PDB file of C-alpha atoms and ligand atoms in Angstrom:
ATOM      1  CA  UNK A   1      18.065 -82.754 274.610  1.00 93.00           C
ATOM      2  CA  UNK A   2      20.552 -79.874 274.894  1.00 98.00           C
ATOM      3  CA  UNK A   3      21.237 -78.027 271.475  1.00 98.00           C
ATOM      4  CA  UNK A   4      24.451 -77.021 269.895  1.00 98.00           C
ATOM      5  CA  UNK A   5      25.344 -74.886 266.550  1.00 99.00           C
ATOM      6  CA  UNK A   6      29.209 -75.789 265.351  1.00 99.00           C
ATOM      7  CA  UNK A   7      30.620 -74.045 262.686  1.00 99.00           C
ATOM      8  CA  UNK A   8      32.682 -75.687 260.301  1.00 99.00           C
ATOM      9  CA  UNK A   9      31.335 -79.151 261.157  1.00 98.00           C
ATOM     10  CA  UNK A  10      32.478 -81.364 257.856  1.00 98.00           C
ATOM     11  CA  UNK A  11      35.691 -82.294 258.791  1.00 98.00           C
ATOM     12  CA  UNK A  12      38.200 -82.144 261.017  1.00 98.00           C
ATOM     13  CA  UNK A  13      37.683 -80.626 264.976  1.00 98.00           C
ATOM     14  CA  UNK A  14      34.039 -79.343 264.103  1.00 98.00           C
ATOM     15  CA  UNK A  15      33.004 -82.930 263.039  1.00 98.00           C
ATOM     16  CA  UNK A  16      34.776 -84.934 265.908  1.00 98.00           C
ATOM     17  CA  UNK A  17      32.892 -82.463 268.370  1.00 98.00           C
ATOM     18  CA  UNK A  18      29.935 -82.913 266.229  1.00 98.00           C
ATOM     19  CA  UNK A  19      30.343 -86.757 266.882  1.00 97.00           C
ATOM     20  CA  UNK A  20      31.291 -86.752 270.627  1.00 97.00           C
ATOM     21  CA  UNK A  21      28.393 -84.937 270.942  1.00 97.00           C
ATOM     22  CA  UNK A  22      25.772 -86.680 269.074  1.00 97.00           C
ATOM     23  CA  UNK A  23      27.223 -89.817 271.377  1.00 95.00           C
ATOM     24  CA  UNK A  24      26.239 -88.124 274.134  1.00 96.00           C
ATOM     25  CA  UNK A  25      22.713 -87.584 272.736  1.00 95.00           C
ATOM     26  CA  UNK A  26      23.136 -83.516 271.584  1.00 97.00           C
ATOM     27  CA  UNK A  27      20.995 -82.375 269.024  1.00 97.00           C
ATOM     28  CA  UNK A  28      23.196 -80.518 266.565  1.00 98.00           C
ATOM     29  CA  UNK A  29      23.243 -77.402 263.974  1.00 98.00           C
ATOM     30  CA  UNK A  30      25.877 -77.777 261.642  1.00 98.00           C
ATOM     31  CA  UNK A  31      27.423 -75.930 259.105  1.00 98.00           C
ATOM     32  CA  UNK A  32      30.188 -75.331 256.447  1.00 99.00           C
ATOM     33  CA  UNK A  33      30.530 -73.784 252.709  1.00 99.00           C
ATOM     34  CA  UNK A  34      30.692 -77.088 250.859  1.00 98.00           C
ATOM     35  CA  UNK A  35      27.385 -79.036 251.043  1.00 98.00           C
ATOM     36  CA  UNK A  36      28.553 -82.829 249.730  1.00 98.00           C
ATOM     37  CA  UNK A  37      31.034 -82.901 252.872  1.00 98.00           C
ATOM     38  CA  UNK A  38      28.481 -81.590 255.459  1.00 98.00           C
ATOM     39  CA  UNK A  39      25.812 -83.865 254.192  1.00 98.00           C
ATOM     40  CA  UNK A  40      28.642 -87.098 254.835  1.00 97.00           C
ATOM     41  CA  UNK A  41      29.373 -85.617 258.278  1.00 97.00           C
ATOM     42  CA  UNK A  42      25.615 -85.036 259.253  1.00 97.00           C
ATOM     43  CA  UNK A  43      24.955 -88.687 257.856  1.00 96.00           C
ATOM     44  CA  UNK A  44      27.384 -89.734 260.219  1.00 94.00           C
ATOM     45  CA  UNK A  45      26.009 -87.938 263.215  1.00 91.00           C
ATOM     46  CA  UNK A  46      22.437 -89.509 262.619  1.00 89.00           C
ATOM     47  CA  UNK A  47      23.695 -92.582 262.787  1.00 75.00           C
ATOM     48  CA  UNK A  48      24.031 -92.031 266.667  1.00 73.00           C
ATOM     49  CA  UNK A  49      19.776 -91.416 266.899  1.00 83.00           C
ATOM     50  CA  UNK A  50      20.772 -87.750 266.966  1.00 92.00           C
ATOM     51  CA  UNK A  51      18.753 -84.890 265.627  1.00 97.00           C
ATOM     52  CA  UNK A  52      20.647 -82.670 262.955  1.00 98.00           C
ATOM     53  CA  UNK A  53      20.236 -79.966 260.808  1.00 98.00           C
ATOM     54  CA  UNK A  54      23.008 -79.309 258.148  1.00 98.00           C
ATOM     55  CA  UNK A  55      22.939 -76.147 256.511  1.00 98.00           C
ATOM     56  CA  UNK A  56      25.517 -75.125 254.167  1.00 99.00           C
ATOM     57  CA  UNK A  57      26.532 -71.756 253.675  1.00 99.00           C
ATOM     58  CA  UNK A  58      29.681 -69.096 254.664  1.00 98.00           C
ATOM     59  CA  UNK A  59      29.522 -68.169 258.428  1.00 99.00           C
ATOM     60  CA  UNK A  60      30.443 -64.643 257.027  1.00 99.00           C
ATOM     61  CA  UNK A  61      26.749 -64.404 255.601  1.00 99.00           C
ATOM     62  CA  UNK A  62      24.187 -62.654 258.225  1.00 99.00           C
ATOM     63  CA  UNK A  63      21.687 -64.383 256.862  1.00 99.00           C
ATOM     64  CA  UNK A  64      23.154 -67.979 257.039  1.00 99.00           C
ATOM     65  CA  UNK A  65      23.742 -66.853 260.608  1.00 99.00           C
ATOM     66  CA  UNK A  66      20.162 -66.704 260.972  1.00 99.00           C
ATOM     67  CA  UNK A  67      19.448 -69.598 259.774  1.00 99.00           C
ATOM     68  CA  UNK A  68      21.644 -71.413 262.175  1.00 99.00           C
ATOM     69  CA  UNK A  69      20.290 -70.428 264.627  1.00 99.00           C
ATOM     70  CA  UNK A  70      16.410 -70.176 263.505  1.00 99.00           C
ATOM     71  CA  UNK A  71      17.156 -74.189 262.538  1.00 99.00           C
ATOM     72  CA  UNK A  72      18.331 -74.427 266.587  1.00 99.00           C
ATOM     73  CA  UNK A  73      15.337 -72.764 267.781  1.00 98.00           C
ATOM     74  CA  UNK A  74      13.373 -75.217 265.749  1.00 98.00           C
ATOM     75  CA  UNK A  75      15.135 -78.267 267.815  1.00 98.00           C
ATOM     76  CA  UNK A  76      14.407 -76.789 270.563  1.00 98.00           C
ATOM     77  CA  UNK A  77      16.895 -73.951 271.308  1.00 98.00           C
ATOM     78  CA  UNK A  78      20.305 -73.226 271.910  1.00 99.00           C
ATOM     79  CA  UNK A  79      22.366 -74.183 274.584  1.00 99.00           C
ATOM     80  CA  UNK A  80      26.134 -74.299 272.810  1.00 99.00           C
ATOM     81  CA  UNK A  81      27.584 -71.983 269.960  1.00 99.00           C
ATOM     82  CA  UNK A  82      31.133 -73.565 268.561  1.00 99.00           C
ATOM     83  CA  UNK A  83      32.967 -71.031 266.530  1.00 98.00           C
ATOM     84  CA  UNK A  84      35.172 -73.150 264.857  1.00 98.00           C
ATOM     85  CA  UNK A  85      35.236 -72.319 261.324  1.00 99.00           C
ATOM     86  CA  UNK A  86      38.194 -70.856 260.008  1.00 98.00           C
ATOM     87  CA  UNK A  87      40.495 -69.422 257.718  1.00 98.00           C
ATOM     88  CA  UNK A  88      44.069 -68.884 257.601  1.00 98.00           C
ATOM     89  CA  UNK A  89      44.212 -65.529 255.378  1.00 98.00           C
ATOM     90  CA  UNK A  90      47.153 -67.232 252.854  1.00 98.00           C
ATOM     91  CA  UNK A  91      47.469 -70.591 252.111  1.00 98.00           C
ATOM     92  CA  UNK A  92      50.320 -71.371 252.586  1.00 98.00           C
ATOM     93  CA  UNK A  93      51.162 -69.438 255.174  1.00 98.00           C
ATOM     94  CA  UNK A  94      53.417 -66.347 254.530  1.00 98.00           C
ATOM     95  CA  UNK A  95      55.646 -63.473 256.207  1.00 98.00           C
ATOM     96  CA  UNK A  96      53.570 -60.599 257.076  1.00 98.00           C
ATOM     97  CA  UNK A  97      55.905 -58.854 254.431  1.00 98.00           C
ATOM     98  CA  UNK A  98      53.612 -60.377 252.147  1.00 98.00           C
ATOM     99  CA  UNK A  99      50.199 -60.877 253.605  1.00 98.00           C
ATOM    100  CA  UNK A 100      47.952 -59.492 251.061  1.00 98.00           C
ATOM    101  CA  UNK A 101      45.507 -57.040 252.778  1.00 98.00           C
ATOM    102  CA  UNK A 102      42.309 -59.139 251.423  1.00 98.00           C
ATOM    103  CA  UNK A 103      43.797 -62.263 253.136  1.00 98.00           C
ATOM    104  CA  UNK A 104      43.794 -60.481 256.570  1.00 99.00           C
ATOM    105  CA  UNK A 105      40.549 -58.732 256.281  1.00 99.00           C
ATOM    106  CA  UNK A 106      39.033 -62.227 255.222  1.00 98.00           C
ATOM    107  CA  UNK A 107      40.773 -63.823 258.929  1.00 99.00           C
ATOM    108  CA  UNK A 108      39.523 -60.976 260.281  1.00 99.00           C
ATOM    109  CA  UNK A 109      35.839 -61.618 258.811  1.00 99.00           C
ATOM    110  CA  UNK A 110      35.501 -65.267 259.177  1.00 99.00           C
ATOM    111  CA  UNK A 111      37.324 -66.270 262.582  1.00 99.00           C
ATOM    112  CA  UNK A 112      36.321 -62.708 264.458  1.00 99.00           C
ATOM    113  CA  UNK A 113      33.233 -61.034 263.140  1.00 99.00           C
ATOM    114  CA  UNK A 114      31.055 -63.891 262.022  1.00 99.00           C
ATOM    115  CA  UNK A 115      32.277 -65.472 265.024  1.00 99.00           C
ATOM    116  CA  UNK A 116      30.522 -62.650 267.025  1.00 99.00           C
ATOM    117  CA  UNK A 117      27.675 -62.029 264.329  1.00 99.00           C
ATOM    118  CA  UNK A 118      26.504 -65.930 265.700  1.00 99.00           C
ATOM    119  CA  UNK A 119      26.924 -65.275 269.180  1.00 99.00           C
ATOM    120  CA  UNK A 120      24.754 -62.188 268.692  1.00 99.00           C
ATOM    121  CA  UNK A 121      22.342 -63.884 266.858  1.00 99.00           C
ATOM    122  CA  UNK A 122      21.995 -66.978 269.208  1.00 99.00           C
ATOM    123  CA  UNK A 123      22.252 -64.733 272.471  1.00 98.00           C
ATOM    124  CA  UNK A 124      18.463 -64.407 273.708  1.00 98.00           C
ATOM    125  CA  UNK A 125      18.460 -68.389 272.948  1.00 98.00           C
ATOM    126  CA  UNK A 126      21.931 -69.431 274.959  1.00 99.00           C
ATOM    127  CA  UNK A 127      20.674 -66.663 277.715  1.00 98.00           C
ATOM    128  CA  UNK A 128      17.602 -68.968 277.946  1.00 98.00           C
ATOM    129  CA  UNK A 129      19.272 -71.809 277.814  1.00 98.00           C
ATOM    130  CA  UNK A 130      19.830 -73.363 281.721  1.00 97.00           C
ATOM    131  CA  UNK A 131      23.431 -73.911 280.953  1.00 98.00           C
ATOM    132  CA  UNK A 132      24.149 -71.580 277.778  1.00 98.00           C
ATOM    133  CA  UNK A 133      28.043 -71.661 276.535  1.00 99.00           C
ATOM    134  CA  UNK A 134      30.005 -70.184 273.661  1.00 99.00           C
ATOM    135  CA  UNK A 135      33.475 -72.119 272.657  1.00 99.00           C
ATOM    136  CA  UNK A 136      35.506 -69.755 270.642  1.00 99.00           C
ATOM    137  CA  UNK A 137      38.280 -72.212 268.414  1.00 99.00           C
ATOM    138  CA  UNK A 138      41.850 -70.597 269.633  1.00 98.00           C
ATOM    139  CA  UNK A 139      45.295 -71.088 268.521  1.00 98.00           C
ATOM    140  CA  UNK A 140      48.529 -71.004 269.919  1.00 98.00           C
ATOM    141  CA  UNK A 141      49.416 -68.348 267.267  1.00 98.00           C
ATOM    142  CA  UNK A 142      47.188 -66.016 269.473  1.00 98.00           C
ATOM    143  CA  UNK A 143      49.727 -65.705 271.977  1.00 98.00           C
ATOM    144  CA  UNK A 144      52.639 -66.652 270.386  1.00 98.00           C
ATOM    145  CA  UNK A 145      54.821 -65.105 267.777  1.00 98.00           C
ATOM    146  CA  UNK A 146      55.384 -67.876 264.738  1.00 98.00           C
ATOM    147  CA  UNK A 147      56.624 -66.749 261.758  1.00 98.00           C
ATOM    148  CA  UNK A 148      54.173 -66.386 259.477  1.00 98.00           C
ATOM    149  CA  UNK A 149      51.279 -66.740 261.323  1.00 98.00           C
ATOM    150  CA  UNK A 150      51.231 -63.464 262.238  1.00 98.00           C
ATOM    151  CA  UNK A 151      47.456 -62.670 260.343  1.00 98.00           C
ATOM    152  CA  UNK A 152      45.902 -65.742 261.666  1.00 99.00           C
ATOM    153  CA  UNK A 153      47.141 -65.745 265.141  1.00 99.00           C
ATOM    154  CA  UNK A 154      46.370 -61.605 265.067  1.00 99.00           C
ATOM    155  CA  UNK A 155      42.292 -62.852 264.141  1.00 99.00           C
ATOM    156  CA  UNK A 156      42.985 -65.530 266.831  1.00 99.00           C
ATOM    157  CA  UNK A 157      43.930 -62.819 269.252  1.00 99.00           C
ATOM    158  CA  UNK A 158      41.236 -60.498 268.391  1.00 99.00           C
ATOM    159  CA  UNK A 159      38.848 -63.551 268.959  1.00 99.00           C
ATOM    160  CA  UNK A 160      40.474 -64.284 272.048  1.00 99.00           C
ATOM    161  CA  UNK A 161      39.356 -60.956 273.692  1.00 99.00           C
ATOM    162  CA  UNK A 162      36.176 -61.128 272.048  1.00 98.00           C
ATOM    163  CA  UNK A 163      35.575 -64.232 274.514  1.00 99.00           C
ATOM    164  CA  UNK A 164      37.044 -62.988 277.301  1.00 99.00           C
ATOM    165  CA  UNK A 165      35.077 -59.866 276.775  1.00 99.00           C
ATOM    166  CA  UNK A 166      31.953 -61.269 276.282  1.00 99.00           C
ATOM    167  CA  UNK A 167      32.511 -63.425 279.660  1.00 98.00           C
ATOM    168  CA  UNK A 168      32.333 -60.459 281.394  1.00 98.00           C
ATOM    169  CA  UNK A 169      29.632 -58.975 279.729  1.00 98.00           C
ATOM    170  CA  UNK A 170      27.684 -62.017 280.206  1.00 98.00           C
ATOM    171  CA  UNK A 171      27.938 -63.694 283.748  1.00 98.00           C
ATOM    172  CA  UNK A 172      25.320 -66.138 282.519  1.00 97.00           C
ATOM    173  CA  UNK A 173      26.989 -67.635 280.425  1.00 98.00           C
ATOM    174  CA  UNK A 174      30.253 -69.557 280.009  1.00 98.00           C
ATOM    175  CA  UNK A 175      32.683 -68.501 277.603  1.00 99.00           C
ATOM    176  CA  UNK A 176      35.581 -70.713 277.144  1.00 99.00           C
ATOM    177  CA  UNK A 177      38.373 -69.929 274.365  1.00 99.00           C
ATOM    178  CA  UNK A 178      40.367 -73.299 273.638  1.00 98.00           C
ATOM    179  CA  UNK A 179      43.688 -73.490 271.838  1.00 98.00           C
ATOM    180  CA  UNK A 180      43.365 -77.331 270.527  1.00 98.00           C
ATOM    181  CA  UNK A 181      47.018 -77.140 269.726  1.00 98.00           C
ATOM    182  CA  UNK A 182      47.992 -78.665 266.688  1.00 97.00           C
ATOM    183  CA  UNK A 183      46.197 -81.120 264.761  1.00 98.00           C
ATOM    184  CA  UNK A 184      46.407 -83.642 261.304  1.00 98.00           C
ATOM    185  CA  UNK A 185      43.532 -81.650 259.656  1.00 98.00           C
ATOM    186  CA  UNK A 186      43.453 -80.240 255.950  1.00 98.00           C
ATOM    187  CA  UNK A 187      43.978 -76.515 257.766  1.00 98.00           C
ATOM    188  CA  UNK A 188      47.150 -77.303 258.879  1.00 98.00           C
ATOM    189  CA  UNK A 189      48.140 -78.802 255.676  1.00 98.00           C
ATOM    190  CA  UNK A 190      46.639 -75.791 253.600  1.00 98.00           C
ATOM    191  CA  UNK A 191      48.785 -73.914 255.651  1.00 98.00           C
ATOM    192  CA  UNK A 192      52.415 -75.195 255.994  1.00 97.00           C
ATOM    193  CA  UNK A 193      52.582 -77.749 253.007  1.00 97.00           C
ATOM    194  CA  UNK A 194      54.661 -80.550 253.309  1.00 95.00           C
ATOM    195  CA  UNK A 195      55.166 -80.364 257.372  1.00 95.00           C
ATOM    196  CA  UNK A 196      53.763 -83.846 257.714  1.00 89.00           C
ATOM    197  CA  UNK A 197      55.101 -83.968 261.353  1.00 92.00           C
ATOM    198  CA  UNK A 198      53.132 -86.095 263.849  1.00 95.00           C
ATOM    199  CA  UNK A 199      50.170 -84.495 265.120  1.00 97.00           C
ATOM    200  CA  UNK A 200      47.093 -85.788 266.723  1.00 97.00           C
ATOM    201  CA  UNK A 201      44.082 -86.595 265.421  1.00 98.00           C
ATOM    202  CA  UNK A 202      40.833 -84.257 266.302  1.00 98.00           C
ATOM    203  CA  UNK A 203      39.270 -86.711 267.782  1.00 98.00           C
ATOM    204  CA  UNK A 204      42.093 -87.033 270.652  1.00 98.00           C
ATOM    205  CA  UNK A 205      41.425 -83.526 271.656  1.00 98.00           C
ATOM    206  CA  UNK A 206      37.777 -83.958 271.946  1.00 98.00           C
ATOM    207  CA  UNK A 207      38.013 -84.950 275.400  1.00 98.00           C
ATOM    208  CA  UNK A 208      39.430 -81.493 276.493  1.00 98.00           C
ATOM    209  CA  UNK A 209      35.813 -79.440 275.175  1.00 98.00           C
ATOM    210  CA  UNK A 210      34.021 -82.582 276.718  1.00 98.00           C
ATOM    211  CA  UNK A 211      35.449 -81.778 280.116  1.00 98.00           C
ATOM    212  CA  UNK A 212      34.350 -77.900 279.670  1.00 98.00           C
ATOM    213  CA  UNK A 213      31.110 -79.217 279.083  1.00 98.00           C
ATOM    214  CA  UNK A 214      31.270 -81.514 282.094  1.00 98.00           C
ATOM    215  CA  UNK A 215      32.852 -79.000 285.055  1.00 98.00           C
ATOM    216  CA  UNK A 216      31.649 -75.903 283.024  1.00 98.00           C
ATOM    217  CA  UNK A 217      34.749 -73.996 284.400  1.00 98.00           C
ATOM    218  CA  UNK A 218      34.583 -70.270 285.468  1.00 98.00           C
ATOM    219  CA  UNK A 219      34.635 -68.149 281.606  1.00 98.00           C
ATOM    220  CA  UNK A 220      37.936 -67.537 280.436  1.00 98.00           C
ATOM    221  CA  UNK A 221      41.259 -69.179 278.226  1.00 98.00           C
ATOM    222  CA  UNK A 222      41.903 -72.753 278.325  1.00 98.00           C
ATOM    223  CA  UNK A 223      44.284 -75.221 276.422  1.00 98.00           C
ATOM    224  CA  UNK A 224      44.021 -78.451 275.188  1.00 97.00           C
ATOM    225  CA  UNK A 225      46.539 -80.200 277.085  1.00 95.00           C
ATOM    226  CA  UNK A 226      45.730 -79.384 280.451  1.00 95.00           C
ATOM    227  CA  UNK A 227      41.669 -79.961 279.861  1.00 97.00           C
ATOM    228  CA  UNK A 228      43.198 -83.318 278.945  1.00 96.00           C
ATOM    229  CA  UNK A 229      45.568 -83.923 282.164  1.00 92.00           C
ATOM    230  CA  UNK A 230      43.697 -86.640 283.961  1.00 74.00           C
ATOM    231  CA  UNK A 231      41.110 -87.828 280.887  1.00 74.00           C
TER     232      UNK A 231
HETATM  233  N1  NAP B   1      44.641 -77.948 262.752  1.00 77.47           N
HETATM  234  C1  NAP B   1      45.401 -77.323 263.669  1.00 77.47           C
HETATM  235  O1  NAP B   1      46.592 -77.639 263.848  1.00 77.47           O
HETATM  236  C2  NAP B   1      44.794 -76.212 264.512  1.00 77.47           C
HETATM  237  C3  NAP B   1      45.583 -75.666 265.532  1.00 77.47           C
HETATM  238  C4  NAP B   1      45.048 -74.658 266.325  1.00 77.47           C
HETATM  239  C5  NAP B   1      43.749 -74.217 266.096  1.00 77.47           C
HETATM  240  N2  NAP B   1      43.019 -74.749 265.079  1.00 77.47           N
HETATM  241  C6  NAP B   1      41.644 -74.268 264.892  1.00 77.47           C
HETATM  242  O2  NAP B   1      40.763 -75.370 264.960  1.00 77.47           O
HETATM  243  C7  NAP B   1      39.556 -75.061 264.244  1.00 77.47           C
HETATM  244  C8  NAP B   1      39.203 -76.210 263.309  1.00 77.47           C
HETATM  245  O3  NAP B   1      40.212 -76.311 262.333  1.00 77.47           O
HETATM  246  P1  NAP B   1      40.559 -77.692 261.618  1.00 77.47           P
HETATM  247  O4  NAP B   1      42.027 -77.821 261.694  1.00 77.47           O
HETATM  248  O5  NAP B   1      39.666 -78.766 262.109  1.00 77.47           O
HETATM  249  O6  NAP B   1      40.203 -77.298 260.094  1.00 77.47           O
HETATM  250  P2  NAP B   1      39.585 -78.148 258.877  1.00 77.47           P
HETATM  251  O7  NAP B   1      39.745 -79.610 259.075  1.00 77.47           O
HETATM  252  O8  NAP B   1      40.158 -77.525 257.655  1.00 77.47           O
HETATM  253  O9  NAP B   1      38.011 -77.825 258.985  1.00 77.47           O
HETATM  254  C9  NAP B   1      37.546 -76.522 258.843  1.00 77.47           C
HETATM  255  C10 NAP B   1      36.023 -76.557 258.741  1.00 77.47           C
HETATM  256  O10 NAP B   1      35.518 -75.221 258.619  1.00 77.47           O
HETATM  257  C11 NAP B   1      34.716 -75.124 257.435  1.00 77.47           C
HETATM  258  N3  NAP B   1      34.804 -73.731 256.979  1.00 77.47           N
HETATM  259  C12 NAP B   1      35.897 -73.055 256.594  1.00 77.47           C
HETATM  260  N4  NAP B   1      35.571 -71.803 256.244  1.00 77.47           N
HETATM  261  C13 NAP B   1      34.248 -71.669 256.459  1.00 77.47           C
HETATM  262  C14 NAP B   1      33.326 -70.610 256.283  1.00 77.47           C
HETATM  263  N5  NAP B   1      33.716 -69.403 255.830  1.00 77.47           N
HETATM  264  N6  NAP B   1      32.022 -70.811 256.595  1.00 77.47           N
HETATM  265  C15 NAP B   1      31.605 -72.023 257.053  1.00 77.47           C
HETATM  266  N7  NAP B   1      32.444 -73.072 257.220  1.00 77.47           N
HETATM  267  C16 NAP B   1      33.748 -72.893 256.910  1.00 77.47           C
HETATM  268  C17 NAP B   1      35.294 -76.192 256.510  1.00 77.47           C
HETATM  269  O11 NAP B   1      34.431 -76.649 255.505  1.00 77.47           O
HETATM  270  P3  NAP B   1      34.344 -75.905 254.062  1.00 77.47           P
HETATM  271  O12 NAP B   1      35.754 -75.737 253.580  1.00 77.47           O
HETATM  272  O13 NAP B   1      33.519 -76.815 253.214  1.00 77.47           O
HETATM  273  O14 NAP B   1      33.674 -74.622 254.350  1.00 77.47           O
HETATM  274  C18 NAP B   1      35.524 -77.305 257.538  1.00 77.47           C
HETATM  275  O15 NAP B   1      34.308 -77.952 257.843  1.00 77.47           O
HETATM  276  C19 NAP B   1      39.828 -73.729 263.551  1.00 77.47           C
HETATM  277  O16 NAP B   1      39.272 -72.677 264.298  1.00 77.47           O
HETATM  278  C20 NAP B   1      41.345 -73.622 263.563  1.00 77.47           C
HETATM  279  O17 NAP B   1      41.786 -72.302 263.494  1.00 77.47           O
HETATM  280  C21 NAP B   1      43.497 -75.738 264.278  1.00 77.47           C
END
């Protein structure tokens, strides 16, 4: 069975993958800070026949990184890194008139340099891998300029080239970056408060990494909503 390590697996986008995937008989490495949460969400997972390991811990820890992916090897390898975890830098959201420096440099830790700490870690296994891939969790606030979002979407941009880099770098392997667009999750509440516009559900944009997974696309950028055209 193929192998994948997602980051911030215990709710929203990193669990529905984690599910979609365990359907389709994926052996999982999962991960986020608070252990009661990832221990519901890897209960859940099991209940598909799946194997999965949940390990708690901050994706901005080397040594959690190595675990991930030492947990992996144990299952058998990897063949899929999900950077997914993430953090917003303020919650809520503010000007960049205000951003604290600590909030920035923690965006800039979590969503870009753990991102790549794991992908270094798990390299020699996804180069192994027949079909290694790395999914990097985008944002529209990488390429466009919302108020306020400015330190998030900057990390998101940073991570952004970081894929698109490391697609070059690595010819075998696919590197996708995927903007989800927006979603009813407890990140997007954290950071605009009270916006309780309609916004889909993770599980609705599953179907766009599915189809990565499926066609494995050349490396390279890709949004939600045209992954989805035709699903
Ligand atoms: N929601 C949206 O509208 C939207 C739009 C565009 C892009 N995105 C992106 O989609 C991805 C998933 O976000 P989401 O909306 O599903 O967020 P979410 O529901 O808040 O889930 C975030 C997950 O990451 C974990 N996490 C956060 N910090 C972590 C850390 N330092 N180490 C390990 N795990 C950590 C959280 O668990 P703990 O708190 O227990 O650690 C949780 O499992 C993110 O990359 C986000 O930037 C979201």
């Amino acid at each position: 069975m193929p192998v994948a390590i997602i980051t911030g697996a215990s709710k929203g986008l990193g669990r529905a993958l984690a599910e979609a995937l365990a359907a389709r008989g994926w052996d999982l490495v999962l991960d986020a800070r608070g252990a009661g949460a990832l221990e519901e969400a890897a209960g859940a997972v099991t209940r598909h026949g799946t194997r999965v390991t949940a390990l708690p811990g901050r994706v901005t820890d080397g040594t959690h990184r190595a675990e991930l992916v030492a947990a992996a090897w144990r299952l058998g390898g990897v063949d899929l890194v999900v950077s997914n975890a993430s953090a917003l830098g303020a919650e809520p959201l503010v000007p960049l008139a205000e951003l604290p420096p600590a909030g920035l440099r923690r965006a800039l830790e979590v969503n870009v340099v753990a991102a790549l700490g794991l992908v270094q870690e798990a390299l020699p296994l996804l180069l192994a891998s027949p079909a290694g891939a790395v999914i990097t969790v985008s944002s529209d606030a990488a390429a466009e300029a919302y108020g306020t979002w400015g330190g998030y979407g900057a990390s998101k941009a940073a991570l952004d080239q970081l894929a698109a880099v490391l697609g070059v770098e690595e010819p075998g392997l696919r590197v996708w970056a995927v903007d989800p667009g927006d979603m009813a999750t407890d990140l997007y509440a954290a950071a605009v408060p009270g916006d309780d516009g309609p916004r889909p559900a993770p599980a609705a944009v599953v179907p766009a990494f599915l189809r990565l997974l499926d066609e494995r696309p050349a490396s390279g950028r890709y949004a939600a909503p045209s992954l989805l055209e035709g699903r």
